[in-house]
PDB file of C-alpha atoms in Angstrom:
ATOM      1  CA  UNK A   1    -112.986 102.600 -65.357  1.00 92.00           C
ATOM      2  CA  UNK A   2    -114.496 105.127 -67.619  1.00 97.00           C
ATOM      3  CA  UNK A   3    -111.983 105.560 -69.681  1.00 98.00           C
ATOM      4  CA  UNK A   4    -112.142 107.944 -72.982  1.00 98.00           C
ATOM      5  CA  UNK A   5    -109.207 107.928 -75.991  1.00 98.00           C
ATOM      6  CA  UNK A   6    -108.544 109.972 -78.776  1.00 98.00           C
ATOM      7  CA  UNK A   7    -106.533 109.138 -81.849  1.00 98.00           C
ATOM      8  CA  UNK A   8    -107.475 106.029 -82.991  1.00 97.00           C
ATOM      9  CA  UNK A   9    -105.162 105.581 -86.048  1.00 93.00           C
ATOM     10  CA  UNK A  10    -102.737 102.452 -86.275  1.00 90.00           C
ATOM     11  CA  UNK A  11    -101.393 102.927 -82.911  1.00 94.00           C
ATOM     12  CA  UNK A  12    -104.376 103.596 -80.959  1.00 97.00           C
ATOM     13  CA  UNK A  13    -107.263 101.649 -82.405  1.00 97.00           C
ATOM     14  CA  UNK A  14    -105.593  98.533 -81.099  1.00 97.00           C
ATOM     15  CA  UNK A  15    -104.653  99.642 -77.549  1.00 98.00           C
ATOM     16  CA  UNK A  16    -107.988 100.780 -77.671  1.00 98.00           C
ATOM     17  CA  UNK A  17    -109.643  97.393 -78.527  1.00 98.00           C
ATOM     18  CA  UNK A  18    -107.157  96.461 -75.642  1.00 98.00           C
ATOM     19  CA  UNK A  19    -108.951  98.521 -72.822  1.00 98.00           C
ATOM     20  CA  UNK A  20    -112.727  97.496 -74.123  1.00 98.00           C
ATOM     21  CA  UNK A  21    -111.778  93.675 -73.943  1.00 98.00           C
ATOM     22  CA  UNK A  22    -110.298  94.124 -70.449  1.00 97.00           C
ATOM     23  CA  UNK A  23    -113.961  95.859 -69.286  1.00 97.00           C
ATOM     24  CA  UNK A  24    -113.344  99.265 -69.237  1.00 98.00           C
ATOM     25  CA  UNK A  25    -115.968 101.847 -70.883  1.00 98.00           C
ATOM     26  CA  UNK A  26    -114.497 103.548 -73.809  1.00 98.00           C
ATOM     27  CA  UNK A  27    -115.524 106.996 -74.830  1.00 98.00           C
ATOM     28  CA  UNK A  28    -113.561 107.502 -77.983  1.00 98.00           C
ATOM     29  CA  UNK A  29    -112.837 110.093 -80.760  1.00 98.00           C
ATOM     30  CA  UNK A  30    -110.515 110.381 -83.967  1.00 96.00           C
ATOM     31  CA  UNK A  31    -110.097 112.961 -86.578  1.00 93.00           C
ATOM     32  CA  UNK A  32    -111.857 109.643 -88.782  1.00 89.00           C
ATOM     33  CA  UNK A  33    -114.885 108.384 -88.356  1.00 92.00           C
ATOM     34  CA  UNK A  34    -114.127 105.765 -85.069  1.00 96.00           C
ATOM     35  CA  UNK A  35    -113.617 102.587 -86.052  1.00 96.00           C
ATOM     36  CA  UNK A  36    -117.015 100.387 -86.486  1.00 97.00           C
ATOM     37  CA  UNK A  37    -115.168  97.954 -84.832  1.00 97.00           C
ATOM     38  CA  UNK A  38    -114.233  99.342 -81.214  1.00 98.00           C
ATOM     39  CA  UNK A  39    -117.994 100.808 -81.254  1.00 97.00           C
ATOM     40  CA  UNK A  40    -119.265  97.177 -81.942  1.00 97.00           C
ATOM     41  CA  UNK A  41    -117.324  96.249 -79.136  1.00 97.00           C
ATOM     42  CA  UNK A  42    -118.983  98.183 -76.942  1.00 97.00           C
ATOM     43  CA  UNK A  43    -117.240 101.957 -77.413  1.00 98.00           C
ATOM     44  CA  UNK A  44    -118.779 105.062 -77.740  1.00 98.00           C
ATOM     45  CA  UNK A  45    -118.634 107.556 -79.996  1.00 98.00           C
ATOM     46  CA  UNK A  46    -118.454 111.373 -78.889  1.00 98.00           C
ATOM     47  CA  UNK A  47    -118.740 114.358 -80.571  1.00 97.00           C
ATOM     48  CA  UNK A  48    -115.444 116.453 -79.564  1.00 98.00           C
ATOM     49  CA  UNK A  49    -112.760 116.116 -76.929  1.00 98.00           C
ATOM     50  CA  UNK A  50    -114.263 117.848 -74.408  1.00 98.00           C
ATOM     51  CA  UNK A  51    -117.311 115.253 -74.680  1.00 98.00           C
ATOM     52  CA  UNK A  52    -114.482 112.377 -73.878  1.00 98.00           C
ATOM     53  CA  UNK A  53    -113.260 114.615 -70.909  1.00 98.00           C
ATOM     54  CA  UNK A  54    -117.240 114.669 -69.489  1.00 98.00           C
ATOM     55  CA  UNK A  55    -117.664 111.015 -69.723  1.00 98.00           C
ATOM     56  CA  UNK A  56    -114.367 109.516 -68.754  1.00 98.00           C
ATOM     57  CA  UNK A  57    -112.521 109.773 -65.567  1.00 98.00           C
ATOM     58  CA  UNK A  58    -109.187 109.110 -67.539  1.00 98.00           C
ATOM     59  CA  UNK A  59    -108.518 110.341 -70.860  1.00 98.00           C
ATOM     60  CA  UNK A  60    -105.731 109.241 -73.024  1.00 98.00           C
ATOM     61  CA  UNK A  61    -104.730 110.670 -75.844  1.00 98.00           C
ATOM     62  CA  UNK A  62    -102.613 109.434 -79.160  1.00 98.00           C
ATOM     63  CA  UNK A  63    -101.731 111.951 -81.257  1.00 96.00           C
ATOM     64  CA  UNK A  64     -99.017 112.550 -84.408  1.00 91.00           C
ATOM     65  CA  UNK A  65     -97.201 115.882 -82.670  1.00 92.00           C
ATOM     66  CA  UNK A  66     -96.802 118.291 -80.464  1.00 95.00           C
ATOM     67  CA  UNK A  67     -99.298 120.540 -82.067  1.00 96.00           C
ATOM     68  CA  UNK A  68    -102.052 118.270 -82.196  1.00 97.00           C
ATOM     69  CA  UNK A  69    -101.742 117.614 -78.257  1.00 98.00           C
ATOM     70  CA  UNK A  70    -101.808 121.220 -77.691  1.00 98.00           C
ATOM     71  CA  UNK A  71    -105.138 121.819 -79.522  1.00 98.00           C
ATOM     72  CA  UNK A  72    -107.081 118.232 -78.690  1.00 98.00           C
ATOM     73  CA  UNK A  73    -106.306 119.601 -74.789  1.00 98.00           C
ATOM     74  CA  UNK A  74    -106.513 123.420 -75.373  1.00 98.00           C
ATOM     75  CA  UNK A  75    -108.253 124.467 -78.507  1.00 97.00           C
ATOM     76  CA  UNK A  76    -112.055 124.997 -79.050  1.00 98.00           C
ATOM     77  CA  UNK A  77    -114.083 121.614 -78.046  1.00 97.00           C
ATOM     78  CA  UNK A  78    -110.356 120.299 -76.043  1.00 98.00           C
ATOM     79  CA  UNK A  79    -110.136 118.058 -73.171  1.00 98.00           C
ATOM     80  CA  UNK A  80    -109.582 121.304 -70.688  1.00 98.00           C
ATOM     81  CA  UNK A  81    -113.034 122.369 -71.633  1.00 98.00           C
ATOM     82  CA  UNK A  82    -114.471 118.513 -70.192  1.00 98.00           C
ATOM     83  CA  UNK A  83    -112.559 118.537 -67.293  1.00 98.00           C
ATOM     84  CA  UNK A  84    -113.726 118.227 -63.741  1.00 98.00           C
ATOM     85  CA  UNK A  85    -110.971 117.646 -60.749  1.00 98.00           C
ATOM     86  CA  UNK A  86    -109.816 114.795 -59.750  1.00 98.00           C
ATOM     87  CA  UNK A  87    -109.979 113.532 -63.231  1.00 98.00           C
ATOM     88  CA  UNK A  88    -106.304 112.105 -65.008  1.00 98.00           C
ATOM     89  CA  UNK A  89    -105.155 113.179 -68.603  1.00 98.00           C
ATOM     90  CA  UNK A  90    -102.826 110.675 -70.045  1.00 98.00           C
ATOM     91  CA  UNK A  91    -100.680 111.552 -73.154  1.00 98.00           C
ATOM     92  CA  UNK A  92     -99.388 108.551 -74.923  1.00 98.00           C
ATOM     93  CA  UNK A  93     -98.274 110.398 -77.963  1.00 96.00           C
ATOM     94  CA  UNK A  94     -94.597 111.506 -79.016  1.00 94.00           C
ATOM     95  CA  UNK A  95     -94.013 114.929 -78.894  1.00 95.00           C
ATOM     96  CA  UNK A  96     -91.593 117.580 -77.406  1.00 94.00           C
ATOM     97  CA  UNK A  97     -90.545 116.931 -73.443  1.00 94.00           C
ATOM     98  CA  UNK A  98     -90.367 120.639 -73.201  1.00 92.00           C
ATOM     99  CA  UNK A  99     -94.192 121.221 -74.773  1.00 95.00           C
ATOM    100  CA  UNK A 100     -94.474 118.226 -72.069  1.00 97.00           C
ATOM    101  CA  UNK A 101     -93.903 119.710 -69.209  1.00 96.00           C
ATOM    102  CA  UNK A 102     -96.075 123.179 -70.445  1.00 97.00           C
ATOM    103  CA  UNK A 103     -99.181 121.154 -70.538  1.00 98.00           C
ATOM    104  CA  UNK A 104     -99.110 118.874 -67.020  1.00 98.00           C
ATOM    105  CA  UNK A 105     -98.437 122.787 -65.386  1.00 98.00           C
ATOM    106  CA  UNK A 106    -101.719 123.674 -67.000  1.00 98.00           C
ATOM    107  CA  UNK A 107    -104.124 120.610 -66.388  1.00 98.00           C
ATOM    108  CA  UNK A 108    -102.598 120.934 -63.044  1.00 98.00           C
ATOM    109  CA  UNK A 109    -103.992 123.954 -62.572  1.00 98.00           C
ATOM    110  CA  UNK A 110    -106.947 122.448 -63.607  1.00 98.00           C
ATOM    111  CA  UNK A 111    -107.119 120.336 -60.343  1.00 98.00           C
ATOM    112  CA  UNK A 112    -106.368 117.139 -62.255  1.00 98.00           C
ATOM    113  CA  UNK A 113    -103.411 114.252 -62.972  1.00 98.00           C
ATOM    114  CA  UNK A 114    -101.021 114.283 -65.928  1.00 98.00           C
ATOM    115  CA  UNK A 115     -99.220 111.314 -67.006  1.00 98.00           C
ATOM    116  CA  UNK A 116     -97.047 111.298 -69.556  1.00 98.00           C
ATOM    117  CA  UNK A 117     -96.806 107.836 -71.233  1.00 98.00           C
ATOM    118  CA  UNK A 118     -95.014 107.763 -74.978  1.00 97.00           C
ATOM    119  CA  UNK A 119     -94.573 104.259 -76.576  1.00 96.00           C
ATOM    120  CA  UNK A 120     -92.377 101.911 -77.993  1.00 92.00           C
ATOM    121  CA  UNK A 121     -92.776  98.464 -80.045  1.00 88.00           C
ATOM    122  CA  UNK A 122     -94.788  99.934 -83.487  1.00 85.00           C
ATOM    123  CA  UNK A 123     -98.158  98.266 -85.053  1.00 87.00           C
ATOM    124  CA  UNK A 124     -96.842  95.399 -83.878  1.00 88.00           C
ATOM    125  CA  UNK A 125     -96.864  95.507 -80.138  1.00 93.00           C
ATOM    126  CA  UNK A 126     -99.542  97.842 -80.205  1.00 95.00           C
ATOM    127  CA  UNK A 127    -101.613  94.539 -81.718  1.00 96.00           C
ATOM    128  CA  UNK A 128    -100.384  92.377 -79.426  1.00 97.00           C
ATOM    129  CA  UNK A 129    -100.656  94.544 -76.008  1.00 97.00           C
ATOM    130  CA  UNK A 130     -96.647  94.447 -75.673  1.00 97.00           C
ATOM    131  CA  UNK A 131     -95.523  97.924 -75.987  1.00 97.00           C
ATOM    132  CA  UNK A 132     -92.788  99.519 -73.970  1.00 97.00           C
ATOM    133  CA  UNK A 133     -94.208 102.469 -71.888  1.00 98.00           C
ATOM    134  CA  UNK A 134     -92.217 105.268 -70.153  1.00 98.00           C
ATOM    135  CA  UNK A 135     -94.310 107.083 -68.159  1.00 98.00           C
ATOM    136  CA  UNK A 136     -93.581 110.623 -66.588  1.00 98.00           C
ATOM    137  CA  UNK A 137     -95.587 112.484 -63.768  1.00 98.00           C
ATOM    138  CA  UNK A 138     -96.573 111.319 -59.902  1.00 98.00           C
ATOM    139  CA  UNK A 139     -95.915 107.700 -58.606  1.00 98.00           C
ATOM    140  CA  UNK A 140     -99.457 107.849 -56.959  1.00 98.00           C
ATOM    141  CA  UNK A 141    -101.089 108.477 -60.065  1.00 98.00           C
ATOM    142  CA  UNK A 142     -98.352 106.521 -62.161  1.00 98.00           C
ATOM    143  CA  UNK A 143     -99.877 103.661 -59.882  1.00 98.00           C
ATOM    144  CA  UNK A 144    -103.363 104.191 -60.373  1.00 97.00           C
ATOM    145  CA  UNK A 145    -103.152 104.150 -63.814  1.00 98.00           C
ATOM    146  CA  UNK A 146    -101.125 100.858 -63.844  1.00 98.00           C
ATOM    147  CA  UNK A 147    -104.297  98.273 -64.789  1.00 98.00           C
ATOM    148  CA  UNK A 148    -104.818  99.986 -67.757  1.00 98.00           C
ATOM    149  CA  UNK A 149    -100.849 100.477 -68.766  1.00 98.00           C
ATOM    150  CA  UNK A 150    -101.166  96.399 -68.060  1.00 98.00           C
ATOM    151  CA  UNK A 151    -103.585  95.983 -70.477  1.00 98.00           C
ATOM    152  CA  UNK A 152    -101.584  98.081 -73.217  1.00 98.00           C
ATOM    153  CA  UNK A 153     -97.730  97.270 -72.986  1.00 97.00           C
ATOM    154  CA  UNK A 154     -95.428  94.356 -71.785  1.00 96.00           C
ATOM    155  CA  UNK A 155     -92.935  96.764 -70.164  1.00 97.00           C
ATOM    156  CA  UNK A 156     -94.385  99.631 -67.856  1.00 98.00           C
ATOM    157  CA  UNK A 157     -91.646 101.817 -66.293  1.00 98.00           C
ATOM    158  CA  UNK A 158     -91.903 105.004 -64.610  1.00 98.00           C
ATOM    159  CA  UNK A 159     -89.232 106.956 -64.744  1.00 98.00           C
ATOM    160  CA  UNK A 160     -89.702 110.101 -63.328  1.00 97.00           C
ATOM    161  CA  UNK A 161     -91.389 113.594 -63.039  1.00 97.00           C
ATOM    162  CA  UNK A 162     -93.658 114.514 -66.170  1.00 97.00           C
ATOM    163  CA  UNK A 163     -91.919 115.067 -68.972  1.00 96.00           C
ATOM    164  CA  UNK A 164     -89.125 112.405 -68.305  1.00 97.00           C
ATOM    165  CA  UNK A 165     -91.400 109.948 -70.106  1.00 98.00           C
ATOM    166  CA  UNK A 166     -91.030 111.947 -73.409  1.00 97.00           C
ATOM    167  CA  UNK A 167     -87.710 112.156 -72.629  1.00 97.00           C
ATOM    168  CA  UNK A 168     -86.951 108.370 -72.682  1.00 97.00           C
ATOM    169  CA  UNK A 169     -88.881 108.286 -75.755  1.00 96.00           C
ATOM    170  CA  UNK A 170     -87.080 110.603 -77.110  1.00 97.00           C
ATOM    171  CA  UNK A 171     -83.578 108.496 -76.313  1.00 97.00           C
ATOM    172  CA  UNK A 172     -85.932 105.669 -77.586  1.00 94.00           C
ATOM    173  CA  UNK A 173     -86.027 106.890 -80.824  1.00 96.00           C
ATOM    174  CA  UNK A 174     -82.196 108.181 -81.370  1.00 98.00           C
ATOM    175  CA  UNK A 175     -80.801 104.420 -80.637  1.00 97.00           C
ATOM    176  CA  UNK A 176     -83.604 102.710 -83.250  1.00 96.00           C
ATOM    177  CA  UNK A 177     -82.223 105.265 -85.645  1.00 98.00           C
ATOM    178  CA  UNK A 178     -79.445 104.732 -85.400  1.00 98.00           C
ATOM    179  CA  UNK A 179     -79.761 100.941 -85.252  1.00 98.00           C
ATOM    180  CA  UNK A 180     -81.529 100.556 -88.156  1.00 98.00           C
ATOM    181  CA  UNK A 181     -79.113 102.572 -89.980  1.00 98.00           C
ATOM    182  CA  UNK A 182     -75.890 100.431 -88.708  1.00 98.00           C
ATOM    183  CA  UNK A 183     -78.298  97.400 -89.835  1.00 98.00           C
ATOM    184  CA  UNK A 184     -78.682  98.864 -93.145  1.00 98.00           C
ATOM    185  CA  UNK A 185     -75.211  99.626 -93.495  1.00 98.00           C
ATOM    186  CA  UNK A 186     -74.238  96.305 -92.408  1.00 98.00           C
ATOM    187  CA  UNK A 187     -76.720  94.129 -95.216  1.00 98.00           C
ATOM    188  CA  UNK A 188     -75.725  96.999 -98.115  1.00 98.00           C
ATOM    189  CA  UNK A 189     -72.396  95.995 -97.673  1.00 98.00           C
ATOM    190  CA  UNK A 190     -72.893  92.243 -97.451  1.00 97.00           C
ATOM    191  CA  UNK A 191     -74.571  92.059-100.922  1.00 96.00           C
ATOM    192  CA  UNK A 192     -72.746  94.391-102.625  1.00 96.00           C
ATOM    193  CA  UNK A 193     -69.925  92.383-101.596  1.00 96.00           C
ATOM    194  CA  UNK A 194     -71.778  89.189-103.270  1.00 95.00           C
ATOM    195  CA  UNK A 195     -73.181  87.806-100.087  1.00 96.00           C
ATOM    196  CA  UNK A 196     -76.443  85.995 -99.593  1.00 96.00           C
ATOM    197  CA  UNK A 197     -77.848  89.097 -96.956  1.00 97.00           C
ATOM    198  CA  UNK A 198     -80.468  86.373 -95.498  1.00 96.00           C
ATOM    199  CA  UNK A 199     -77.571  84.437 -94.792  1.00 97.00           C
ATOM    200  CA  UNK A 200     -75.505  86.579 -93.124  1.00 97.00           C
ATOM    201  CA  UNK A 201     -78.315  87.986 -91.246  1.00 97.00           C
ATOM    202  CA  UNK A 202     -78.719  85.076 -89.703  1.00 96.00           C
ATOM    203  CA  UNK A 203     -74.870  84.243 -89.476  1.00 97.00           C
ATOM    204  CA  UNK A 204     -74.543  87.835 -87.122  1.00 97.00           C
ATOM    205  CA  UNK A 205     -78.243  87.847 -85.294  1.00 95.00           C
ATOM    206  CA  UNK A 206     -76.155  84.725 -83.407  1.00 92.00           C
ATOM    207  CA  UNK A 207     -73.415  86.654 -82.390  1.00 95.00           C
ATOM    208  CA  UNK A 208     -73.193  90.370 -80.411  1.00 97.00           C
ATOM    209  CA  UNK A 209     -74.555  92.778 -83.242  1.00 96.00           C
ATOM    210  CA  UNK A 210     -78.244  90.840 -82.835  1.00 96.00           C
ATOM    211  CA  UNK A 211     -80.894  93.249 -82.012  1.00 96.00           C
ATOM    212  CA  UNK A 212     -84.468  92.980 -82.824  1.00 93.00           C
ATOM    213  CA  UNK A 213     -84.025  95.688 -85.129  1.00 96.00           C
ATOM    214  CA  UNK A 214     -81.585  93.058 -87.125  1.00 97.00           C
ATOM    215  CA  UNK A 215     -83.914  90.449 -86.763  1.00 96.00           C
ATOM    216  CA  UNK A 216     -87.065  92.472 -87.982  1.00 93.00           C
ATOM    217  CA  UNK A 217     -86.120  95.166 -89.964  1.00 96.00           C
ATOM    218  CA  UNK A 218     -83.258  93.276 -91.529  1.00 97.00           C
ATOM    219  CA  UNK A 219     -85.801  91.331 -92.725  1.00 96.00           C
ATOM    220  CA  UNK A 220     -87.892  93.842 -93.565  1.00 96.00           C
ATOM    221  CA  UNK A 221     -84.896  95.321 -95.971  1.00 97.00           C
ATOM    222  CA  UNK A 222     -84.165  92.054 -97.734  1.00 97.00           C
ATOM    223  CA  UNK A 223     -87.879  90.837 -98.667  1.00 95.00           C
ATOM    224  CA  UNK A 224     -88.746  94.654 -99.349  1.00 96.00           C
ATOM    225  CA  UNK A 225     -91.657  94.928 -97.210  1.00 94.00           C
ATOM    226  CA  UNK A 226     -91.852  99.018 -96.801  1.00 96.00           C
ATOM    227  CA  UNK A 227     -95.636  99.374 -95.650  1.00 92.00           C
ATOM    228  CA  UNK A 228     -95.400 100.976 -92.672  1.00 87.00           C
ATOM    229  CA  UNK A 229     -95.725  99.811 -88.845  1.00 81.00           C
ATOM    230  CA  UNK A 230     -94.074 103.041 -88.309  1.00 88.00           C
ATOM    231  CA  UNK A 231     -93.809 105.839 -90.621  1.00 92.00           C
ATOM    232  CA  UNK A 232     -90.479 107.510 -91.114  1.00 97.00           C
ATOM    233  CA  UNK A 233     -91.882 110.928 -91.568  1.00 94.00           C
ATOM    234  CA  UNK A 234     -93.166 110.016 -87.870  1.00 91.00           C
ATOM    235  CA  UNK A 235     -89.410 109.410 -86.808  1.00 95.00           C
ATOM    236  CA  UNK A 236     -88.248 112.061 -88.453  1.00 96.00           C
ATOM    237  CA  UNK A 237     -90.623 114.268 -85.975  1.00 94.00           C
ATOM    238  CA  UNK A 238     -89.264 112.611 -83.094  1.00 94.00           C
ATOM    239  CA  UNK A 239     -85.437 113.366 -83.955  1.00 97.00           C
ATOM    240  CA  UNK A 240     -86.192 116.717 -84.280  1.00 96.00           C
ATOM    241  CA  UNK A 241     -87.110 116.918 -80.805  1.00 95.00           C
ATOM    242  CA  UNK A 242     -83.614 115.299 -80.264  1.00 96.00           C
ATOM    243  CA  UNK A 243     -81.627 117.753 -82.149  1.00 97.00           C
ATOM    244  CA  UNK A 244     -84.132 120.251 -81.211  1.00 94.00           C
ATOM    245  CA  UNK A 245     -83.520 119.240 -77.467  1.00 92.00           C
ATOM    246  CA  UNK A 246     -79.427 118.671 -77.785  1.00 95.00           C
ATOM    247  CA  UNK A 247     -79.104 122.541 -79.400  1.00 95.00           C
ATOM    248  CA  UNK A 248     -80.899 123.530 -76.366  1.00 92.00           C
ATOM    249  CA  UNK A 249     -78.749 121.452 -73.689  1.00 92.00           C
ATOM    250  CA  UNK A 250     -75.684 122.521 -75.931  1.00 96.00           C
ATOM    251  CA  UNK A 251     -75.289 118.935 -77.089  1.00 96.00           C
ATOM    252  CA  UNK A 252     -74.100 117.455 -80.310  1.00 98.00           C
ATOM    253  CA  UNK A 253     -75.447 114.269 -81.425  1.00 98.00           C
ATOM    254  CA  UNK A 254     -73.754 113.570 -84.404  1.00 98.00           C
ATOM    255  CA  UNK A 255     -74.903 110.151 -85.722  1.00 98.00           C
ATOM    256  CA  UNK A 256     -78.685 111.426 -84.851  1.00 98.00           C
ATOM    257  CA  UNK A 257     -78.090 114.352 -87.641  1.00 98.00           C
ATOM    258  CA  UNK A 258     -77.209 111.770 -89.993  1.00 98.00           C
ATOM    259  CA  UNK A 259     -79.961 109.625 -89.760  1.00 98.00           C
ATOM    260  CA  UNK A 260     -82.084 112.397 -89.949  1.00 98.00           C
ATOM    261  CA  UNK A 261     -80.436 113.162 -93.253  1.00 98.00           C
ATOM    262  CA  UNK A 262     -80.912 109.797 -94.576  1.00 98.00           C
ATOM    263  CA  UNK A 263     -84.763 110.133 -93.538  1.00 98.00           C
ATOM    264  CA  UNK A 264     -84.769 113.254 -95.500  1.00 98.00           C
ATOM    265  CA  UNK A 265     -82.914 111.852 -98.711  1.00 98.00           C
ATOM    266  CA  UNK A 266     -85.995 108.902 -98.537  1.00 98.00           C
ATOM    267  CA  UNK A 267     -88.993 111.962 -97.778  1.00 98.00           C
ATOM    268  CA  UNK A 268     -87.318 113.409-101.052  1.00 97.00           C
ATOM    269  CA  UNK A 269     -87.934 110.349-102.468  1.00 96.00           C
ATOM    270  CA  UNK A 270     -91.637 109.367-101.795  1.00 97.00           C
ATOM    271  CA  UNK A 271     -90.529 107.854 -98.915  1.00 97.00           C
ATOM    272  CA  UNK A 272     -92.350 110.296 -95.903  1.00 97.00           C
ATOM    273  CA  UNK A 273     -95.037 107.056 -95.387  1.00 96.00           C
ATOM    274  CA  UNK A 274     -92.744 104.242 -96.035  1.00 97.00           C
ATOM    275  CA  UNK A 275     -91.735 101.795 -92.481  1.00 95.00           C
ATOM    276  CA  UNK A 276     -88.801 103.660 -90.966  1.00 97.00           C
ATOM    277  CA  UNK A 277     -86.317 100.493 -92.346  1.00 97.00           C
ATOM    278  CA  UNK A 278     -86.622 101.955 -95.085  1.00 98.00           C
ATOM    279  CA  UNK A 279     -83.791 104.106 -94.320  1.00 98.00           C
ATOM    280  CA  UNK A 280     -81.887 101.697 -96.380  1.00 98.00           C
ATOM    281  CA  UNK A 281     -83.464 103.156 -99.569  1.00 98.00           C
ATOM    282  CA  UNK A 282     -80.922 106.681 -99.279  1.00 98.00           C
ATOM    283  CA  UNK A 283     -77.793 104.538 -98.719  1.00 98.00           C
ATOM    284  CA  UNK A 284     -79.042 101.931-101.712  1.00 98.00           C
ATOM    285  CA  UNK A 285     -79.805 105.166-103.665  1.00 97.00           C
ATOM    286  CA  UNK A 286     -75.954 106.573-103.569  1.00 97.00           C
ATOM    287  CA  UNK A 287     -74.929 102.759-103.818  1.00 97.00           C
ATOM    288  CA  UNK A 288     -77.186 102.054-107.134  1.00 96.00           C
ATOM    289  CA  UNK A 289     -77.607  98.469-105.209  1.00 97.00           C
ATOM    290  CA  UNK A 290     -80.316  96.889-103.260  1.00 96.00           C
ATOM    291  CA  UNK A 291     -79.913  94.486-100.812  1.00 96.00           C
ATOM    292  CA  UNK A 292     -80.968  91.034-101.977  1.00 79.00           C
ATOM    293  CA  UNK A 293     -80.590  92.480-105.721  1.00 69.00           C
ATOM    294  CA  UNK A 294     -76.743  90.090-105.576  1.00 57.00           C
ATOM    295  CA  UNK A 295     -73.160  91.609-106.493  1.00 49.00           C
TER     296      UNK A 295
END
């Protein structure tokens, strides 16, 4: 396919690389220079969005926010202004289910597909072409699109009308938080205690409390490695859609406030580009204890 994608930061350069290695033409564009490396592999580089939307017959876009969608598809030089029908606009970004919906209305009206198709599984899976995607919009187009979703993620679901992709991302995103911060919890108390935290990480990731978050970003607490495969000023964007969301379904979510508090206590900190397990820092912070620092 001719396929163009825009935002080519940690996320997308890789599932990028993906689509070129799997023979697809790649018409690309980032607010950076694109990467030497994707137009060495054959990409090309265009000008503006709506030179992407010309060339490709499927644009997909990865973007920080809500915002950002709104003017790579709308503004001056967007995707809308490229457009042709018949042509598919796929959003892969993390943004507002609400703003969601807004947008597949208008490039509907345009006479062409929206998917919506946010991600899960980080730097990581984004590297190794395993990322959880939950896409949103028509099963007939959910289905065309599927060799290229193939080539991106391990786990492709669709699981609904546009928007409900966001949506599940959105859900995504409250359970990590809240996962990392129970992991967190868990390890802070262990070595203040005067427990090895290594060891009783591995003593529990045996037993029902495992979770990859325990067996990655535990790890990522106790050897200290903060650089980020996902930022938490990045999760902090995404649960504000959730309380944004609950507030407007007259829905409390509790534990989500909190972790968005403890987010906010590490952003006060220096902590806005840090790797979401992080989150540890606040509670260490009122604690005056690391984890792995011993009782």
């Amino acid at each position: 396919m001719n396929v163009g994608f825009i935002g080519l930061g940690i996320m997308g350069a890789p599932m990028a690389g993906h689509l070129i290695a799997g023979g697809h033409s790649l018409f690309l564009k980032s607010r950076r220079a694109v990467p030497e490396a994707l137009v060495s592999a054959g990409g090309t580089a265009c000008s503006s969005p709506a030179e992407v939307a010309e060339r490709a017959d499927t644009i997909i876009l990865m973007l920080p926010d809500t915002p950002d969608v709104e003017t790579v598809l709308f503004g001056p030089g967007g995707v809308a202004e490229g457009l042709a029908p018949g042509k598919t606009v796929i959003d892969m970004s993390s943004i507002s289910p609400i703003a969601t919906k807004g947008f597949a209305e208008r490039i509907a009206g345009l006479g062409c597909a929206w998917l919506d198709a946010p991600v899960s599984g980080g730097e990581v899976g984004a590297r190794n072409a395993a990322l959880s995607i939950m896409v949103g919009g028509a099963e007939a187009d959910f289905e065309r699109a599927g060799p290229l979703f193939a080539l991106m993620g391990k786990t492709v679901t669709h699981v609904g009308p546009a928007g409900s992709g966001q949506v599940a991302k959105v859900a995504n995103q409250i359970i990590v938080a809240l996962t990392i911060e129970a992991v967190a919890e868990g390890l802070l108390f262990a070595s203040k205690a005067g427990a090895d935290p290594a060891k009783v990480r591995q003593a529990i990731t045996g037993g029902l409390a495992t979770s990859r978050i325990l067996e990655l970003h535990g790890e990522r607490m106790i050897k200290r490695t903060f650089d980020p495969g996902f930022r938490i000023g990045l999760h902090q964007k995404d649960l504000n859609l959730a309380l944004e969301g609950a507030k407007a379904l007259g829905l409390s979510l509790p534990a989500t406030a909190l972790a968005q508090q403890l987010f906010s206590a590490c952003v006060g900190n220096g902590g806005a580009a840090w790797d979401h397990s992080a989150m540890v820092r606040a509670l260490e912070i009122m604690a005056n204890h690391e984890v792995g620092s011993g009782a």
